[in-house]
């Protein structure tokens, strides 16, 4: 493992710090601001508006008014036009967005060329905009005549209404892009509450929408707030019809409770503890090093495969190879393209990960590399890439989401049946990877209870691919036709035959 020092730099962009409410960019009504902290240096990058209850109420009212009094929900051609404007405008500011992600999220520069920025910017808005023309908004059922008089029946898809979108700090652009694209393409209006830890990456969207698109005032509102009570107003307000949330399972459970009284539809993409599953016919040298994927964005990703499951006969060799792989990782300044691993987003997150490592050792796990703060990095919220071997299913680190640069390794017996049983031994079911001969790997993939599975290096990701989880990993799907439908109501209209 190689650690490189972090230089004190300022973000090379022109950050947006204001809220977007009812088409107007403005500060919080109280004038309150929150510091935006660089997690690699622990220094203040700048400030962002920190909204209060009055701001959130105004945003909800604006979204409700825009849905109820404009033709946004019915004018599909106009929505398509506006979304393509947004897609094009985002491309023009890509490099400033890249700099902001590195600075405020601490994401390594290399990650911005894939899932952090370039992948979602390419199709998260464009694909749903195009799907407006392809989607079956209405279909006819057979003519019926239950009372002796024939009649037609039409099944019609209509927008939900006002959607409250709550997004986390780990992939701010990627998650926001995939929410905004589908929420707007389906004719809804929205109030977006992004994480206060990474505000600039999202508030920039407000300025682009206000200044570079024809999206009407109130259709999109963006409200950053450090007070969780402000966000919770979205959950209880009857003017909000749906909640789209990405984040922890614990918060997802809270959302389920708080939205019950108004019967909101909930789309929730929650935690994961995905398996990196090796079958007994794999080439270890070709597959074990792929476990480095668990370190993308320092392990701060819900779909990362952080549980390596290995046939017992290959276990010791796999532990040795995984240890060597993690030991070779470069960690440090996220703006340096040579570094694969950057900081965690906050001191709170760093301390949480370190506590999991402590508990793992207490329960009998063996640290083969890492396990603490990297040498040579005196500032920043860094944790060294860590391999935990000898992890059993009853260990907390096997069952719980760590959300840091840590992988666990567990042996299994019983061939493919044992592999499936071990992979499914989790309250989560978000993603996974299966490696082995194609026919066997595909058969195993179909038996794993997760929302997505990568087989032998293939990647499921894309705006056209529905994403979500089984079990405690969430409710519903985002993206793809299935995600499109998630944001729509279904109505049946019966009418006479002429």
Short mmCIF file of N, CA, C and O in Angstrom, two decimals, residues 243-354:
data_model
loop_
_atom_site.label_atom_id
_atom_site.label_comp_id
_atom_site.label_asym_id
_atom_site.label_seq_id
_atom_site.Cartn_x
_atom_site.Cartn_y
_atom_site.Cartn_z
N UNK A 243 -42.13 9.44 -2.31
CA UNK A 243 -40.76 9.67 -1.85
C UNK A 243 -39.83 8.75 -2.62
O UNK A 243 -40.06 7.53 -2.71
N UNK A 244 -38.78 9.32 -3.18
CA UNK A 244 -37.71 8.55 -3.82
C UNK A 244 -36.46 8.76 -2.99
O UNK A 244 -35.92 9.86 -2.93
N UNK A 245 -36.01 7.68 -2.35
CA UNK A 245 -34.91 7.79 -1.39
C UNK A 245 -33.79 6.82 -1.73
O UNK A 245 -34.04 5.65 -2.05
N UNK A 246 -32.57 7.30 -1.65
CA UNK A 246 -31.39 6.44 -1.70
C UNK A 246 -30.58 6.70 -0.44
O UNK A 246 -30.23 7.85 -0.15
N UNK A 247 -30.28 5.62 0.30
CA UNK A 247 -29.53 5.80 1.53
C UNK A 247 -29.57 4.53 2.37
O UNK A 247 -29.76 3.43 1.85
N UNK A 248 -29.42 4.69 3.65
CA UNK A 248 -29.28 3.54 4.55
C UNK A 248 -30.62 2.86 4.80
O UNK A 248 -31.69 3.49 4.72
N UNK A 249 -30.55 1.59 5.14
CA UNK A 249 -31.76 0.84 5.46
C UNK A 249 -32.44 1.40 6.71
O UNK A 249 -33.67 1.43 6.79
N UNK A 250 -31.66 1.84 7.68
CA UNK A 250 -32.25 2.40 8.90
C UNK A 250 -33.12 3.61 8.59
O UNK A 250 -34.23 3.75 9.12
N UNK A 251 -32.64 4.50 7.72
CA UNK A 251 -33.44 5.66 7.34
C UNK A 251 -34.63 5.23 6.50
O UNK A 251 -35.72 5.79 6.60
N UNK A 252 -34.44 4.21 5.66
CA UNK A 252 -35.55 3.69 4.87
C UNK A 252 -36.69 3.20 5.75
O UNK A 252 -37.87 3.41 5.44
N UNK A 253 -36.35 2.53 6.85
CA UNK A 253 -37.37 2.07 7.78
C UNK A 253 -38.12 3.26 8.38
O UNK A 253 -39.35 3.22 8.55
N UNK A 254 -37.39 4.33 8.71
CA UNK A 254 -38.02 5.53 9.25
C UNK A 254 -38.97 6.15 8.23
O UNK A 254 -40.08 6.58 8.57
N UNK A 255 -38.55 6.19 6.98
CA UNK A 255 -39.40 6.74 5.92
C UNK A 255 -40.68 5.95 5.80
O UNK A 255 -41.78 6.52 5.65
N UNK A 256 -40.59 4.62 5.87
CA UNK A 256 -41.79 3.79 5.79
C UNK A 256 -42.78 4.17 6.88
O UNK A 256 -44.00 4.26 6.64
N UNK A 257 -42.27 4.40 8.08
CA UNK A 257 -43.16 4.74 9.19
C UNK A 257 -43.78 6.12 9.02
O UNK A 257 -44.98 6.30 9.23
N UNK A 258 -42.96 7.09 8.65
CA UNK A 258 -43.44 8.47 8.62
C UNK A 258 -44.34 8.76 7.42
O UNK A 258 -45.13 9.69 7.46
N UNK A 259 -44.21 7.99 6.36
CA UNK A 259 -45.07 8.22 5.19
C UNK A 259 -46.36 7.43 5.24
O UNK A 259 -47.25 7.62 4.41
N UNK A 260 -46.50 6.56 6.22
CA UNK A 260 -47.68 5.68 6.26
C UNK A 260 -48.98 6.45 6.41
O UNK A 260 -50.00 6.10 5.80
N UNK A 261 -48.96 7.54 7.16
CA UNK A 261 -50.22 8.25 7.44
C UNK A 261 -50.78 8.94 6.20
O UNK A 261 -51.98 9.24 6.16
N UNK A 262 -49.94 9.20 5.21
CA UNK A 262 -50.42 9.82 3.96
C UNK A 262 -50.34 8.85 2.78
O UNK A 262 -50.58 9.26 1.64
N UNK A 263 -50.03 7.60 3.03
CA UNK A 263 -50.02 6.54 2.01
C UNK A 263 -49.22 6.93 0.77
O UNK A 263 -49.64 6.71 -0.36
N UNK A 264 -48.05 7.50 0.99
CA UNK A 264 -47.20 7.85 -0.14
C UNK A 264 -46.60 6.58 -0.76
O UNK A 264 -46.35 5.59 -0.06
N UNK A 265 -46.36 6.63 -2.05
CA UNK A 265 -45.58 5.56 -2.67
C UNK A 265 -44.11 5.81 -2.34
O UNK A 265 -43.64 6.94 -2.42
N UNK A 266 -43.41 4.76 -1.98
CA UNK A 266 -41.99 4.88 -1.64
C UNK A 266 -41.15 4.07 -2.61
O UNK A 266 -41.39 2.88 -2.81
N UNK A 267 -40.18 4.73 -3.21
CA UNK A 267 -39.13 4.07 -4.00
C UNK A 267 -37.86 4.20 -3.19
O UNK A 267 -37.37 5.31 -2.95
N UNK A 268 -37.33 3.06 -2.73
CA UNK A 268 -36.19 3.13 -1.82
C UNK A 268 -35.09 2.19 -2.26
O UNK A 268 -35.30 0.98 -2.38
N UNK A 269 -33.92 2.76 -2.49
CA UNK A 269 -32.71 1.99 -2.79
C UNK A 269 -31.83 2.11 -1.57
O UNK A 269 -31.31 3.19 -1.28
N UNK A 270 -31.67 1.00 -0.85
CA UNK A 270 -31.08 1.05 0.48
C UNK A 270 -29.73 0.35 0.52
O UNK A 270 -28.99 0.37 -0.44
N UNK A 271 -29.42 -0.25 1.64
CA UNK A 271 -28.09 -0.81 1.85
C UNK A 271 -27.84 -2.10 1.10
O UNK A 271 -28.75 -2.70 0.51
N UNK A 272 -26.59 -2.52 1.14
CA UNK A 272 -26.22 -3.77 0.49
C UNK A 272 -25.03 -4.41 1.19
O UNK A 272 -24.27 -3.74 1.89
N UNK A 273 -24.91 -5.70 1.01
CA UNK A 273 -23.76 -6.46 1.51
C UNK A 273 -23.48 -7.53 0.47
O UNK A 273 -23.63 -8.73 0.70
N UNK A 274 -23.08 -7.07 -0.70
CA UNK A 274 -23.07 -7.92 -1.89
C UNK A 274 -21.87 -8.86 -1.91
O UNK A 274 -20.78 -8.54 -1.44
N UNK A 275 -22.09 -10.03 -2.50
CA UNK A 275 -21.08 -11.08 -2.54
C UNK A 275 -20.20 -10.99 -3.78
O UNK A 275 -20.69 -10.70 -4.88
N UNK A 276 -18.93 -11.24 -3.59
CA UNK A 276 -17.97 -11.46 -4.67
C UNK A 276 -17.70 -12.96 -4.63
O UNK A 276 -16.86 -13.43 -3.85
N UNK A 277 -18.45 -13.70 -5.43
CA UNK A 277 -18.55 -15.14 -5.28
C UNK A 277 -17.70 -15.88 -6.32
O UNK A 277 -17.93 -15.75 -7.52
N UNK A 278 -16.74 -16.64 -5.83
CA UNK A 278 -15.89 -17.46 -6.70
C UNK A 278 -16.36 -18.90 -6.65
O UNK A 278 -16.49 -19.48 -5.57
N UNK A 279 -16.64 -19.47 -7.81
CA UNK A 279 -16.97 -20.89 -7.89
C UNK A 279 -15.68 -21.70 -7.93
O UNK A 279 -14.58 -21.16 -8.13
N UNK A 280 -15.80 -23.02 -7.79
CA UNK A 280 -14.58 -23.82 -7.62
C UNK A 280 -13.81 -24.08 -8.90
O UNK A 280 -12.74 -24.68 -8.87
N UNK A 281 -14.36 -23.62 -10.07
CA UNK A 281 -13.62 -23.83 -11.32
C UNK A 281 -13.02 -22.54 -11.86
O UNK A 281 -12.64 -22.46 -13.03
N UNK A 282 -12.92 -21.50 -11.02
CA UNK A 282 -12.37 -20.23 -11.49
C UNK A 282 -10.84 -20.29 -11.58
O UNK A 282 -10.19 -21.11 -10.93
N UNK A 283 -10.31 -19.39 -12.37
CA UNK A 283 -8.88 -19.13 -12.40
C UNK A 283 -8.62 -18.07 -11.32
O UNK A 283 -8.95 -16.90 -11.50
N UNK A 284 -8.04 -18.49 -10.19
CA UNK A 284 -7.86 -17.56 -9.07
C UNK A 284 -7.04 -16.34 -9.45
O UNK A 284 -7.37 -15.21 -9.08
N UNK A 285 -5.97 -16.56 -10.17
CA UNK A 285 -5.08 -15.44 -10.52
C UNK A 285 -5.80 -14.40 -11.38
O UNK A 285 -5.47 -13.21 -11.32
N UNK A 286 -6.78 -14.85 -12.16
CA UNK A 286 -7.49 -13.94 -13.05
C UNK A 286 -8.67 -13.27 -12.36
O UNK A 286 -9.13 -12.22 -12.83
N UNK A 287 -9.17 -13.85 -11.28
CA UNK A 287 -10.41 -13.35 -10.69
C UNK A 287 -10.26 -12.70 -9.32
O UNK A 287 -10.94 -11.72 -9.03
N UNK A 288 -9.39 -13.23 -8.47
CA UNK A 288 -9.27 -12.67 -7.12
C UNK A 288 -8.89 -11.20 -7.14
O UNK A 288 -9.47 -10.41 -6.38
N UNK A 289 -7.94 -10.74 -7.99
CA UNK A 289 -7.60 -9.31 -7.97
C UNK A 289 -8.78 -8.39 -8.26
O UNK A 289 -8.74 -7.20 -7.91
N UNK A 290 -9.85 -8.91 -8.87
CA UNK A 290 -11.02 -8.09 -9.11
C UNK A 290 -11.71 -7.63 -7.85
O UNK A 290 -12.56 -6.72 -7.89
N UNK A 291 -11.31 -8.22 -6.71
CA UNK A 291 -11.89 -7.77 -5.45
C UNK A 291 -11.55 -6.32 -5.14
O UNK A 291 -12.17 -5.71 -4.27
N UNK A 292 -10.61 -5.76 -5.89
CA UNK A 292 -10.25 -4.35 -5.70
C UNK A 292 -11.44 -3.43 -5.96
O UNK A 292 -11.49 -2.30 -5.49
N UNK A 293 -12.45 -3.96 -6.68
CA UNK A 293 -13.64 -3.17 -6.92
C UNK A 293 -14.35 -2.75 -5.65
O UNK A 293 -15.07 -1.75 -5.62
N UNK A 294 -14.15 -3.49 -4.57
CA UNK A 294 -14.74 -3.12 -3.28
C UNK A 294 -14.17 -1.81 -2.74
O UNK A 294 -14.75 -1.22 -1.82
N UNK A 295 -13.06 -1.36 -3.32
CA UNK A 295 -12.41 -0.13 -2.86
C UNK A 295 -12.81 1.11 -3.67
O UNK A 295 -12.32 2.20 -3.40
N UNK A 296 -13.67 0.94 -4.65
CA UNK A 296 -14.09 2.11 -5.42
C UNK A 296 -14.72 3.14 -4.49
O UNK A 296 -15.56 2.79 -3.66
N UNK A 297 -14.29 4.37 -4.64
CA UNK A 297 -14.72 5.46 -3.76
C UNK A 297 -14.55 5.06 -2.29
O UNK A 297 -15.42 5.32 -1.46
N UNK A 298 -13.43 4.41 -2.01
CA UNK A 298 -13.09 3.99 -0.65
C UNK A 298 -14.17 3.12 -0.01
O UNK A 298 -14.40 3.18 1.20
N UNK A 299 -14.83 2.32 -0.83
CA UNK A 299 -15.84 1.41 -0.32
C UNK A 299 -17.17 2.04 -0.01
O UNK A 299 -18.07 1.39 0.54
N UNK A 300 -17.36 3.30 -0.39
CA UNK A 300 -18.59 4.02 -0.07
C UNK A 300 -19.60 3.88 -1.20
O UNK A 300 -19.98 4.87 -1.85
N UNK A 301 -20.02 2.66 -1.44
CA UNK A 301 -21.00 2.38 -2.48
C UNK A 301 -21.88 1.23 -2.06
O UNK A 301 -21.40 0.19 -1.61
N UNK A 302 -23.19 1.39 -2.22
CA UNK A 302 -24.13 0.38 -1.72
C UNK A 302 -24.06 -0.93 -2.49
O UNK A 302 -24.38 -1.99 -1.95
N UNK A 303 -23.67 -0.89 -3.77
CA UNK A 303 -23.67 -2.10 -4.59
C UNK A 303 -22.30 -2.76 -4.67
O UNK A 303 -22.13 -3.75 -5.39
N UNK A 304 -21.31 -2.26 -3.95
CA UNK A 304 -19.97 -2.83 -4.02
C UNK A 304 -19.96 -4.23 -3.40
O UNK A 304 -20.64 -4.51 -2.42
N UNK A 305 -19.16 -5.10 -4.00
CA UNK A 305 -19.10 -6.49 -3.54
C UNK A 305 -18.05 -6.63 -2.45
O UNK A 305 -16.87 -6.86 -2.71
N UNK A 306 -18.51 -6.50 -1.21
CA UNK A 306 -17.60 -6.43 -0.06
C UNK A 306 -17.49 -7.73 0.72
O UNK A 306 -16.76 -7.80 1.70
N UNK A 307 -18.22 -8.78 0.31
CA UNK A 307 -18.09 -10.11 0.92
C UNK A 307 -17.49 -11.05 -0.11
O UNK A 307 -18.17 -11.45 -1.06
N UNK A 308 -16.23 -11.43 0.02
CA UNK A 308 -15.65 -12.42 -0.88
C UNK A 308 -15.94 -13.81 -0.31
O UNK A 308 -15.59 -14.11 0.84
N UNK A 309 -16.56 -14.65 -1.14
CA UNK A 309 -16.90 -16.01 -0.76
C UNK A 309 -16.10 -16.96 -1.66
O UNK A 309 -16.18 -16.89 -2.88
N UNK A 310 -15.35 -17.87 -1.02
CA UNK A 310 -14.36 -18.68 -1.73
C UNK A 310 -14.52 -20.15 -1.36
O UNK A 310 -14.70 -20.48 -0.18
N UNK A 311 -14.45 -21.07 -2.33
CA UNK A 311 -14.46 -22.49 -1.99
C UNK A 311 -13.32 -22.80 -1.01
O UNK A 311 -12.21 -22.27 -1.15
N UNK A 312 -13.60 -23.62 -0.04
CA UNK A 312 -12.63 -23.85 1.03
C UNK A 312 -11.27 -24.31 0.50
O UNK A 312 -10.23 -23.93 1.02
N UNK A 313 -11.28 -25.10 -0.57
CA UNK A 313 -10.00 -25.61 -1.09
C UNK A 313 -9.14 -24.50 -1.69
O UNK A 313 -7.93 -24.66 -1.86
N UNK A 314 -9.75 -23.36 -2.01
CA UNK A 314 -9.00 -22.23 -2.57
C UNK A 314 -8.80 -21.10 -1.56
O UNK A 314 -8.26 -20.05 -1.90
N UNK A 315 -9.24 -21.32 -0.33
CA UNK A 315 -9.35 -20.22 0.62
C UNK A 315 -8.01 -19.56 0.93
O UNK A 315 -7.86 -18.33 0.79
N UNK A 316 -7.02 -20.30 1.34
CA UNK A 316 -5.76 -19.70 1.74
C UNK A 316 -5.10 -18.96 0.59
O UNK A 316 -4.54 -17.87 0.77
N UNK A 317 -5.17 -19.54 -0.61
CA UNK A 317 -4.58 -18.87 -1.78
C UNK A 317 -5.32 -17.58 -2.08
O UNK A 317 -4.70 -16.56 -2.43
N UNK A 318 -6.64 -17.60 -1.94
CA UNK A 318 -7.43 -16.39 -2.22
C UNK A 318 -7.12 -15.29 -1.21
O UNK A 318 -7.03 -14.10 -1.57
N UNK A 319 -6.98 -15.66 0.06
CA UNK A 319 -6.63 -14.67 1.08
C UNK A 319 -5.28 -14.04 0.76
O UNK A 319 -5.12 -12.80 0.84
N UNK A 320 -4.33 -14.84 0.38
CA UNK A 320 -3.00 -14.32 0.05
C UNK A 320 -3.06 -13.36 -1.13
O UNK A 320 -2.45 -12.28 -1.11
N UNK A 321 -3.82 -13.73 -2.18
CA UNK A 321 -3.91 -12.88 -3.37
C UNK A 321 -4.68 -11.59 -3.06
O UNK A 321 -4.29 -10.50 -3.52
N UNK A 322 -5.76 -11.69 -2.31
CA UNK A 322 -6.53 -10.49 -1.97
C UNK A 322 -5.70 -9.54 -1.11
O UNK A 322 -5.74 -8.31 -1.29
N UNK A 323 -4.93 -10.09 -0.20
CA UNK A 323 -4.05 -9.27 0.65
C UNK A 323 -3.02 -8.54 -0.20
O UNK A 323 -2.78 -7.33 0.00
N UNK A 324 -2.42 -9.25 -1.14
CA UNK A 324 -1.44 -8.61 -2.03
C UNK A 324 -2.09 -7.53 -2.88
O UNK A 324 -1.50 -6.47 -3.12
N UNK A 325 -3.31 -7.78 -3.33
CA UNK A 325 -4.03 -6.80 -4.14
C UNK A 325 -4.29 -5.53 -3.36
O UNK A 325 -4.02 -4.41 -3.82
N UNK A 326 -4.80 -5.66 -2.13
CA UNK A 326 -5.11 -4.49 -1.31
C UNK A 326 -3.83 -3.77 -0.88
O UNK A 326 -3.81 -2.54 -0.75
N UNK A 327 -2.76 -4.55 -0.67
CA UNK A 327 -1.49 -3.94 -0.27
C UNK A 327 -0.90 -3.08 -1.37
O UNK A 327 -0.10 -2.17 -1.10
N UNK A 328 -1.27 -3.36 -2.60
CA UNK A 328 -0.70 -2.62 -3.73
C UNK A 328 -1.45 -1.34 -4.05
O UNK A 328 -1.02 -0.56 -4.91
N UNK A 329 -2.56 -1.10 -3.38
CA UNK A 329 -3.41 0.04 -3.70
C UNK A 329 -2.74 1.35 -3.28
O UNK A 329 -2.19 1.46 -2.18
N UNK A 330 -2.83 2.34 -4.15
CA UNK A 330 -2.33 3.67 -3.82
C UNK A 330 -3.46 4.49 -3.20
O UNK A 330 -4.58 4.50 -3.69
N UNK A 331 -3.15 5.18 -2.12
CA UNK A 331 -4.15 5.93 -1.36
C UNK A 331 -3.61 7.30 -1.05
O UNK A 331 -2.43 7.47 -0.74
N UNK A 332 -4.48 8.30 -1.14
CA UNK A 332 -4.04 9.66 -0.82
C UNK A 332 -4.88 10.69 -1.53
O UNK A 332 -6.09 10.53 -1.70
N UNK A 333 -4.23 11.75 -1.98
CA UNK A 333 -4.88 12.90 -2.60
C UNK A 333 -5.81 12.43 -3.73
O UNK A 333 -5.36 11.88 -4.73
N UNK A 334 -7.14 12.63 -3.61
CA UNK A 334 -8.05 12.15 -4.64
C UNK A 334 -7.91 12.88 -5.97
O UNK A 334 -8.36 12.36 -7.00
N UNK A 335 -7.27 14.03 -5.97
CA UNK A 335 -7.07 14.75 -7.23
C UNK A 335 -5.88 14.23 -8.01
O UNK A 335 -5.70 14.58 -9.18
N UNK A 336 -5.08 13.36 -7.40
CA UNK A 336 -3.94 12.75 -8.07
C UNK A 336 -4.42 11.49 -8.79
O UNK A 336 -4.86 10.54 -8.15
N UNK A 337 -4.36 11.45 -10.12
CA UNK A 337 -4.88 10.29 -10.85
C UNK A 337 -4.17 8.99 -10.52
O UNK A 337 -4.67 7.92 -10.85
N UNK A 338 -3.01 9.06 -9.87
CA UNK A 338 -2.29 7.84 -9.49
C UNK A 338 -2.93 7.13 -8.31
O UNK A 338 -2.65 5.95 -8.06
N UNK A 339 -3.81 7.81 -7.58
CA UNK A 339 -4.39 7.23 -6.37
C UNK A 339 -5.73 6.56 -6.67
O UNK A 339 -6.64 7.17 -7.25
N UNK A 340 -5.85 5.32 -6.24
CA UNK A 340 -7.09 4.57 -6.44
C UNK A 340 -8.07 4.79 -5.30
O UNK A 340 -9.28 4.69 -5.47
N UNK A 341 -7.55 5.10 -4.12
CA UNK A 341 -8.37 5.22 -2.92
C UNK A 341 -8.21 6.61 -2.32
O UNK A 341 -7.08 7.11 -2.19
N UNK A 342 -9.31 7.22 -1.95
CA UNK A 342 -9.29 8.53 -1.32
C UNK A 342 -9.80 8.45 0.11
O UNK A 342 -9.81 7.39 0.73
N UNK A 343 -10.28 9.57 0.65
CA UNK A 343 -10.76 9.59 2.03
C UNK A 343 -12.21 9.13 2.14
O UNK A 343 -12.92 9.04 1.13
N UNK A 344 -12.63 8.88 3.36
CA UNK A 344 -14.06 8.77 3.64
C UNK A 344 -14.63 10.17 3.75
O UNK A 344 -13.89 11.16 3.84
N UNK A 345 -15.94 10.29 3.71
CA UNK A 345 -16.55 11.60 3.53
C UNK A 345 -16.47 12.47 4.78
O UNK A 345 -16.52 13.70 4.68
N UNK A 346 -16.32 11.86 5.96
CA UNK A 346 -16.36 12.65 7.19
C UNK A 346 -15.66 11.91 8.31
O UNK A 346 -15.40 10.70 8.23
N UNK A 347 -15.38 12.64 9.37
CA UNK A 347 -14.79 12.01 10.56
C UNK A 347 -15.75 10.99 11.15
O UNK A 347 -15.34 9.92 11.63
N UNK A 348 -17.03 11.27 11.10
CA UNK A 348 -18.04 10.34 11.61
C UNK A 348 -17.99 9.02 10.85
O UNK A 348 -18.04 7.94 11.46
N UNK A 349 -17.89 9.10 9.54
CA UNK A 349 -17.85 7.89 8.73
C UNK A 349 -16.54 7.12 8.96
O UNK A 349 -16.53 5.89 9.05
N UNK A 350 -15.43 7.84 9.07
CA UNK A 350 -14.15 7.20 9.35
C UNK A 350 -14.20 6.45 10.68
O UNK A 350 -13.78 5.28 10.76
N UNK A 351 -14.74 7.09 11.70
CA UNK A 351 -14.80 6.47 13.02
C UNK A 351 -15.73 5.25 13.00
O UNK A 351 -15.47 4.25 13.69
N UNK A 352 -16.78 5.31 12.22
CA UNK A 352 -17.70 4.17 12.10
C UNK A 352 -16.99 2.96 11.51
O UNK A 352 -17.14 1.83 11.99
N UNK A 353 -16.22 3.20 10.45
CA UNK A 353 -15.49 2.10 9.81
C UNK A 353 -14.46 1.52 10.76
O UNK A 353 -14.30 0.29 10.86
N UNK A 354 -13.74 2.37 11.46
CA UNK A 354 -12.73 1.88 12.40
C UNK A 354 -13.36 1.05 13.52
O UNK A 354 -12.77 0.08 13.99
#
